[in-house]
XYZ file of C-alpha atoms in Angstrom:
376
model
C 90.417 111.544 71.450
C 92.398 114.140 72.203
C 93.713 114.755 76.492
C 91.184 117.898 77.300
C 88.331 115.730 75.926
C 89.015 112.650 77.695
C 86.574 113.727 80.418
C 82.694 112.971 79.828
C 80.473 115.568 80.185
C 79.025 114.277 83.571
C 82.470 114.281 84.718
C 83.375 117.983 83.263
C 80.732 118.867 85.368
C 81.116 116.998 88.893
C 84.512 117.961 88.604
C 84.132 121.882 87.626
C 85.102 123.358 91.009
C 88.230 121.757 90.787
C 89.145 121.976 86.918
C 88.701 126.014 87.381
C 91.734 126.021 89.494
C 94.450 127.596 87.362
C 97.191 124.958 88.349
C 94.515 121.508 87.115
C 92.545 122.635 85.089
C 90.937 120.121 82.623
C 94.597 118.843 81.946
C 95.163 118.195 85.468
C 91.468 116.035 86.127
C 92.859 114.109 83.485
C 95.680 113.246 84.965
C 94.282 111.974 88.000
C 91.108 110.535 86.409
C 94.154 108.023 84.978
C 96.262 107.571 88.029
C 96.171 104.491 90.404
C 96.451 105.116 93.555
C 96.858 102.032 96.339
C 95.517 102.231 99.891
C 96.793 100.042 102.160
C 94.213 99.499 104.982
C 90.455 100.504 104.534
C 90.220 101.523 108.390
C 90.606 104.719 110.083
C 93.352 106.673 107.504
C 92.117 104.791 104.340
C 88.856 105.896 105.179
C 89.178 109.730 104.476
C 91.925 109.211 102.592
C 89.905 106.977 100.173
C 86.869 109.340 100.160
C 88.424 112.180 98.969
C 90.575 110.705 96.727
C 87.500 109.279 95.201
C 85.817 112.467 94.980
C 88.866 114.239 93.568
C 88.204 112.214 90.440
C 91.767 109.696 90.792
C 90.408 107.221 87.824
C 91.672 103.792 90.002
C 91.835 103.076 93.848
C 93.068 99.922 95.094
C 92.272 98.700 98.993
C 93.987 96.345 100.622
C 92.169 94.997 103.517
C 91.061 91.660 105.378
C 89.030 92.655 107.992
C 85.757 92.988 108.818
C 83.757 95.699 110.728
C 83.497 96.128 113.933
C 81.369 98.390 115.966
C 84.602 99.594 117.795
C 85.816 101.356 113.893
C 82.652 103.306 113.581
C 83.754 106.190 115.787
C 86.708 106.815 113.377
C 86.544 104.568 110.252
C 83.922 106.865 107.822
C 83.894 104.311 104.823
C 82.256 102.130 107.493
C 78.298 102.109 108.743
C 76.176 100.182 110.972
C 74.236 98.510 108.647
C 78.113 96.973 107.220
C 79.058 95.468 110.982
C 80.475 91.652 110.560
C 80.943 92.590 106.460
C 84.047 92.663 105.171
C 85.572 95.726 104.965
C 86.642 96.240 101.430
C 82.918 95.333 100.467
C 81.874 97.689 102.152
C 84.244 100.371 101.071
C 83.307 99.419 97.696
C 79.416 100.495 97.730
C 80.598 103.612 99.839
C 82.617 104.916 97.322
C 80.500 104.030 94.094
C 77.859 106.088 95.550
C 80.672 108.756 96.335
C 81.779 108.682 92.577
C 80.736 106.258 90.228
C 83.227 107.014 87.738
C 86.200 105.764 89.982
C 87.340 102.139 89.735
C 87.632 100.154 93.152
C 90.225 97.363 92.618
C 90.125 95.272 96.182
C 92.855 93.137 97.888
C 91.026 90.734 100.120
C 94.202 89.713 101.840
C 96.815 90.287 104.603
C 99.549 92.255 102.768
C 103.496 90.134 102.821
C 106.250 90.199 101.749
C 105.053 87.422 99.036
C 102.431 89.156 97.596
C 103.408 92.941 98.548
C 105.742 93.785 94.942
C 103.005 92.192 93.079
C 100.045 94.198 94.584
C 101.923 97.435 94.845
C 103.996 97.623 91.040
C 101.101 98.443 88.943
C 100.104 101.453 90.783
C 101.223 105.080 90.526
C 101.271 106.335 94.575
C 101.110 103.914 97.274
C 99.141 105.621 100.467
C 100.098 103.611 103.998
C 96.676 103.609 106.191
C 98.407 100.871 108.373
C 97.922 100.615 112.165
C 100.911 97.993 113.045
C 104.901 98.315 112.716
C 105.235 95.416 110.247
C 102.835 96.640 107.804
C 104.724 99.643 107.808
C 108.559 98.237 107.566
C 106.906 96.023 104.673
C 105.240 99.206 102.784
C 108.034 101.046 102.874
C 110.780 98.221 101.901
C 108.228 97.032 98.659
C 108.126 101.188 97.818
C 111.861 101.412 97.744
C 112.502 98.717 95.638
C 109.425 99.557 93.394
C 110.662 103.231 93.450
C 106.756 103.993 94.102
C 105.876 107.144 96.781
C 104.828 106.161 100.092
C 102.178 108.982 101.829
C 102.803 108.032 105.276
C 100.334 108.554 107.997
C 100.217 107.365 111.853
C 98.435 108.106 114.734
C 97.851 107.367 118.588
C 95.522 108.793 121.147
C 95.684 112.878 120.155
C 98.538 112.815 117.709
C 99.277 112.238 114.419
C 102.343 112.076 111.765
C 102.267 112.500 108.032
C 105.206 112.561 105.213
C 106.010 111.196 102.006
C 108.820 108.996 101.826
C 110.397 106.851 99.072
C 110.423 109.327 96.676
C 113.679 109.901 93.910
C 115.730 112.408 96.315
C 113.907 112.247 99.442
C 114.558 109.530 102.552
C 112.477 106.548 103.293
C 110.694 105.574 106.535
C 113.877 103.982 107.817
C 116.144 107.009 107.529
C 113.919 108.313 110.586
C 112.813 104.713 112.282
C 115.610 102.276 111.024
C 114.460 99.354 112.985
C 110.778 98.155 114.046
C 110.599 98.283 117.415
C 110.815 95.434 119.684
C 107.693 93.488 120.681
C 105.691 94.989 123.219
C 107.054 97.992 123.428
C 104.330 100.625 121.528
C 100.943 100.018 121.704
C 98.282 99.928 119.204
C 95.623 102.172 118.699
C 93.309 99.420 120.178
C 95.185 99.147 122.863
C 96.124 102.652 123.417
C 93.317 104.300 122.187
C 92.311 107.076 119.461
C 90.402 110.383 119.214
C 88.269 109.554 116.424
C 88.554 112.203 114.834
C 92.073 112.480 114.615
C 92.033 109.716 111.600
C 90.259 112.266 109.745
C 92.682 114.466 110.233
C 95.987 112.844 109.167
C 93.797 110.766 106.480
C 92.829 114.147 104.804
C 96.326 115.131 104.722
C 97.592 111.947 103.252
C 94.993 112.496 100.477
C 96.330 116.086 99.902
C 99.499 114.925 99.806
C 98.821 112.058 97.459
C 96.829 114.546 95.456
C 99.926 116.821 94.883
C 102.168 114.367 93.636
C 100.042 112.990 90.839
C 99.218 116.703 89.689
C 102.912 117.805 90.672
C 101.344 120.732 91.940
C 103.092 122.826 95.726
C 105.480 121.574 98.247
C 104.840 117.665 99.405
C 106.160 116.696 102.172
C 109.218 115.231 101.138
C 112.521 115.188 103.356
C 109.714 116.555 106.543
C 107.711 114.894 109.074
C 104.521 116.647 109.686
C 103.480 115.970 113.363
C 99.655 116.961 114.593
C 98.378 117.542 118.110
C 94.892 117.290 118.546
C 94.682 118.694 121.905
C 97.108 121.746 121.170
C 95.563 121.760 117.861
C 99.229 122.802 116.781
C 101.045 121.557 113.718
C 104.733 121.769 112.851
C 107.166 119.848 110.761
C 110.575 118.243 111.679
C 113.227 117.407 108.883
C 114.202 113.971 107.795
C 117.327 113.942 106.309
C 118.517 110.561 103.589
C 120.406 108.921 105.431
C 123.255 107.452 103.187
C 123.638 104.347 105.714
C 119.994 103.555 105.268
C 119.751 100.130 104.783
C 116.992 100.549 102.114
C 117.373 103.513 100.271
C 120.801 104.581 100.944
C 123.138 101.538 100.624
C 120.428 99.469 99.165
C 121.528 96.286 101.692
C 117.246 95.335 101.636
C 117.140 93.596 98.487
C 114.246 91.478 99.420
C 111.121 91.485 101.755
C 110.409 89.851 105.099
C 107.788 89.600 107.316
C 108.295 91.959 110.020
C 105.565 90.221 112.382
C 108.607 88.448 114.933
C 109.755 92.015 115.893
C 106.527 94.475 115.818
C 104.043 92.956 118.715
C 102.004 91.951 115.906
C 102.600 88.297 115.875
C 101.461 86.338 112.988
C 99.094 83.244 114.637
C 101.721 80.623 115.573
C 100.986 76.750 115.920
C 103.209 76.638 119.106
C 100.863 79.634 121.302
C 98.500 77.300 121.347
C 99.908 75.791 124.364
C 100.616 78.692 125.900
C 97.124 79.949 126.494
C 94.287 78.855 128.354
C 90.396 79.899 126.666
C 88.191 81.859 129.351
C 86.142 78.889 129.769
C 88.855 76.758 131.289
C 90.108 79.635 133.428
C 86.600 79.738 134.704
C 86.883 76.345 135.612
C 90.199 76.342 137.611
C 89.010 79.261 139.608
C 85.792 77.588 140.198
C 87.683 74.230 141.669
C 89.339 77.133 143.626
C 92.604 76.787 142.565
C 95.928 78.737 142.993
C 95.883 81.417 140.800
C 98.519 84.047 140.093
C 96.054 86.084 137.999
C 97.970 89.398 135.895
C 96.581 92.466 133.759
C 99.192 93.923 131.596
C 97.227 96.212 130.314
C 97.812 100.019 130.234
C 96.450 102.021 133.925
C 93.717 103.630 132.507
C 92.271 100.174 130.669
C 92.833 98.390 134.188
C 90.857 101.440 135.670
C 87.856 100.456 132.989
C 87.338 97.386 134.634
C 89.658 93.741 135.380
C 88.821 90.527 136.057
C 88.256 89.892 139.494
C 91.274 88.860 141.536
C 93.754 90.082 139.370
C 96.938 91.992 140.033
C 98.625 94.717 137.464
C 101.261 94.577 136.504
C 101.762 96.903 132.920
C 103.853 95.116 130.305
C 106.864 97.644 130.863
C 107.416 97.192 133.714
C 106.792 93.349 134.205
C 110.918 92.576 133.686
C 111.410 94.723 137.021
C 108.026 93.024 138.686
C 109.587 89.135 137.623
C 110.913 88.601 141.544
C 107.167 89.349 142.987
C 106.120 86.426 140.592
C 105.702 82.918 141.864
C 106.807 80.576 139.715
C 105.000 77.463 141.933
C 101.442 78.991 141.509
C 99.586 78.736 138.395
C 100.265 82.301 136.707
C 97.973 83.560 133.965
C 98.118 86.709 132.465
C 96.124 88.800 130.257
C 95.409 92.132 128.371
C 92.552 93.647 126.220
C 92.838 90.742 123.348
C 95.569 88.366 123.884
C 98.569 89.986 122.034
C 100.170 91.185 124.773
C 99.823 88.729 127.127
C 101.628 86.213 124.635
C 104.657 88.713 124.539
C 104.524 88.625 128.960
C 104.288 84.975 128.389
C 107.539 84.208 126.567
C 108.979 87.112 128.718
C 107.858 84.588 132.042
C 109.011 81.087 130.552
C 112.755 83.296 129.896
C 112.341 83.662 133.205
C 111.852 80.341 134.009
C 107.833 80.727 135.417
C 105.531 78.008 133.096
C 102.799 81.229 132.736
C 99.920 80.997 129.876
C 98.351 83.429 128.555
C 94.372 84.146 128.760
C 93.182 83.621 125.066
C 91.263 86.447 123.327
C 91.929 88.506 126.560
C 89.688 90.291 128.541
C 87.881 90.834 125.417
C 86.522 87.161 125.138
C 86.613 86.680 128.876
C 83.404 89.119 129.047
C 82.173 87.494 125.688
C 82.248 83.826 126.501
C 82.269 84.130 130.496
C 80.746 87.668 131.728
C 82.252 90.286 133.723
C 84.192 89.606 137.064
């Protein structure tokens, strides 16, 4: 069979808008009806990013996910409907993008990616497209890319903006030349925690799939060796340049010759036997403040999540600034602090018990306070 005739006539057609452009053409659907293409995360960027690839006609998508859906990703995470809330996500990513194009094959990760499984789920594909939402994801993406020599079509967002590139290519940088180190626990919020426009996903995802698009026809500009950052609320875009940087520890003097788990450093703490006892579940929070004892009750959450609504009695005190707040704490009282779902209050936690002040942390935060107590 020779390469023009390698696409069916169904596909000739669902594909002729595209194949008339002078720079595909027939030639060019074939190429991406036989690229691979990986996604990792099938939430708010892998969701446009995976639909249009789809559509485009790219032959094999891969999803790595292991999460289920939530009402909370419908505002931003397309792949997703009501009807799919408490499914797994990749399932239903799967039947969303058959019915987008049948002719694409959905290969699905159902796991957390590692660093033990990370080289072997990203070698046997072409482009590697990083939908992540957390630090150590992204350190881990970008360290298995280098070493695979596979591109890496970054996205990010947060509240109204957004940042896209593509890094780990053969001359341009790598995520580290412009972020060498994750940052320490605590510091950045997540998008759950922080918020997100929900359209804003669509945005950066789109771009990601334009970029990822380029690369496997080798068509334009990518953005190699520049940051693209988006402002929703501007609605401005401009680029930045990202040098290599020769010291890079991955791509420049090649020190990274193995992966790690990145979860210690990120805020994104893998579960750990030992937070067990630090945390105390709603219900038995409920029940020292019923026997009316001496609580030293603290919201670290953001000042417009503590504006939402608190548990009654409590003080805030934000996560940055609790180092500076330590002297207002009483270390004789029974201190328990908390946030929207538990992550942060485990980093104020260890921050306290530095500090010398035996604090726990509320379990599922505020979140499963409501959920297993009620509100107040």
């Amino acid at each position: 069979m020779s390469r023009v005739t390698d696409l069916s006539r169904e596909e000739a057609r669902r594909y002729a808008r595209q194949i008339t452009l002078p720079n595909v053409g027939a030639e060019g659907q074939r190429r991406l009806k036989h690229a691979r293409v990986l996604l990792v995360g099938a939430g708010g960027l892998g969701s446009p990013a995976a639909l249009y690839l789809a559509a485009a006609g790219v032959g094999t998508l891969g999803l790595v996910d292991f999460d289920v859906v939530d009402a909370s990703n419908l505002h931003r995470q397309i792949l997703h409907g009501t009807a799919a809330i408490g499914t797994p996500k990749l399932d239903s990513a799967r039947a969303r993008l058959a019915d987008v194009n049948p002719h694409v094959c959905v290969e699905t990760h159902e796991t957390r990616l590692t660093s033990a499984n990370a080289m072997e789920i990203l070698r046997d594909y072409d482009v590697v497209v990083d939908g992540t939402d957390n630090f150590a994801t992204r350190y881990l993406v970008n360290d298995a890319c280098v070493l695979l020599g596979k591109p890496n079509v970054h996205g990010a967002i947060f509240q109204f903006e957004g940042q896209a590139s593509v890094f780990c290519t053969p001359d341009g940088p790598c995520y580290r030349c412009l972020f060498p180190e994750p940052p320490p626990p605590g510091l950045v919020p997540s998008c759950a925690e922080g918020g997100v426009l929900g359209v804003l996903p669509g945005l950066v995802g789109t771009i990601q799939a334009t970029e990822t698009l380029k690369l496997v026809l080798g068509l334009g500009d990518p953005l190699v060796g520049r940051l693209l950052l988006v402002d929703a609320l501007g609605m401005s875009f401009r680029t930045v340049r990202v040098p290599r940087d020769p010291a890079c520890r991955a791509c420049g003097t090649r020190e990274i010759t193995t992966l790690i788990d990145y979860d210690a450093y990120c805020g994104t703490p893998m579960p750990n036997q030992d937070d067990d006892a630090l945390e105390i579940t709603p219900q038995e929070l409920a029940a020292r403040r019923a026997a009316g004892a001496d609580l030293d009750l603290i919201d670290v959450r953001e000042p417009h999540e503590w504006a939402e609504g608190r548990i009654a009695g409590a003080r805030h005190i934000p996560l940055g600034t609790l180092a500076g707040a330590i002297p207002s704490i009483d270390g004789s009282r029974e201190v328990v602090v908390y946030c929207r779902s538990g992550v942060r209050s485990l980093h104020a936690v260890h921050q306290l018990r530095a500090a010398g002040i035996p604090a726990v942390s509320l379990a599922g935060g505020i979140l499963r306070w409501e959920d297993d107590v009620g509100v107040g």
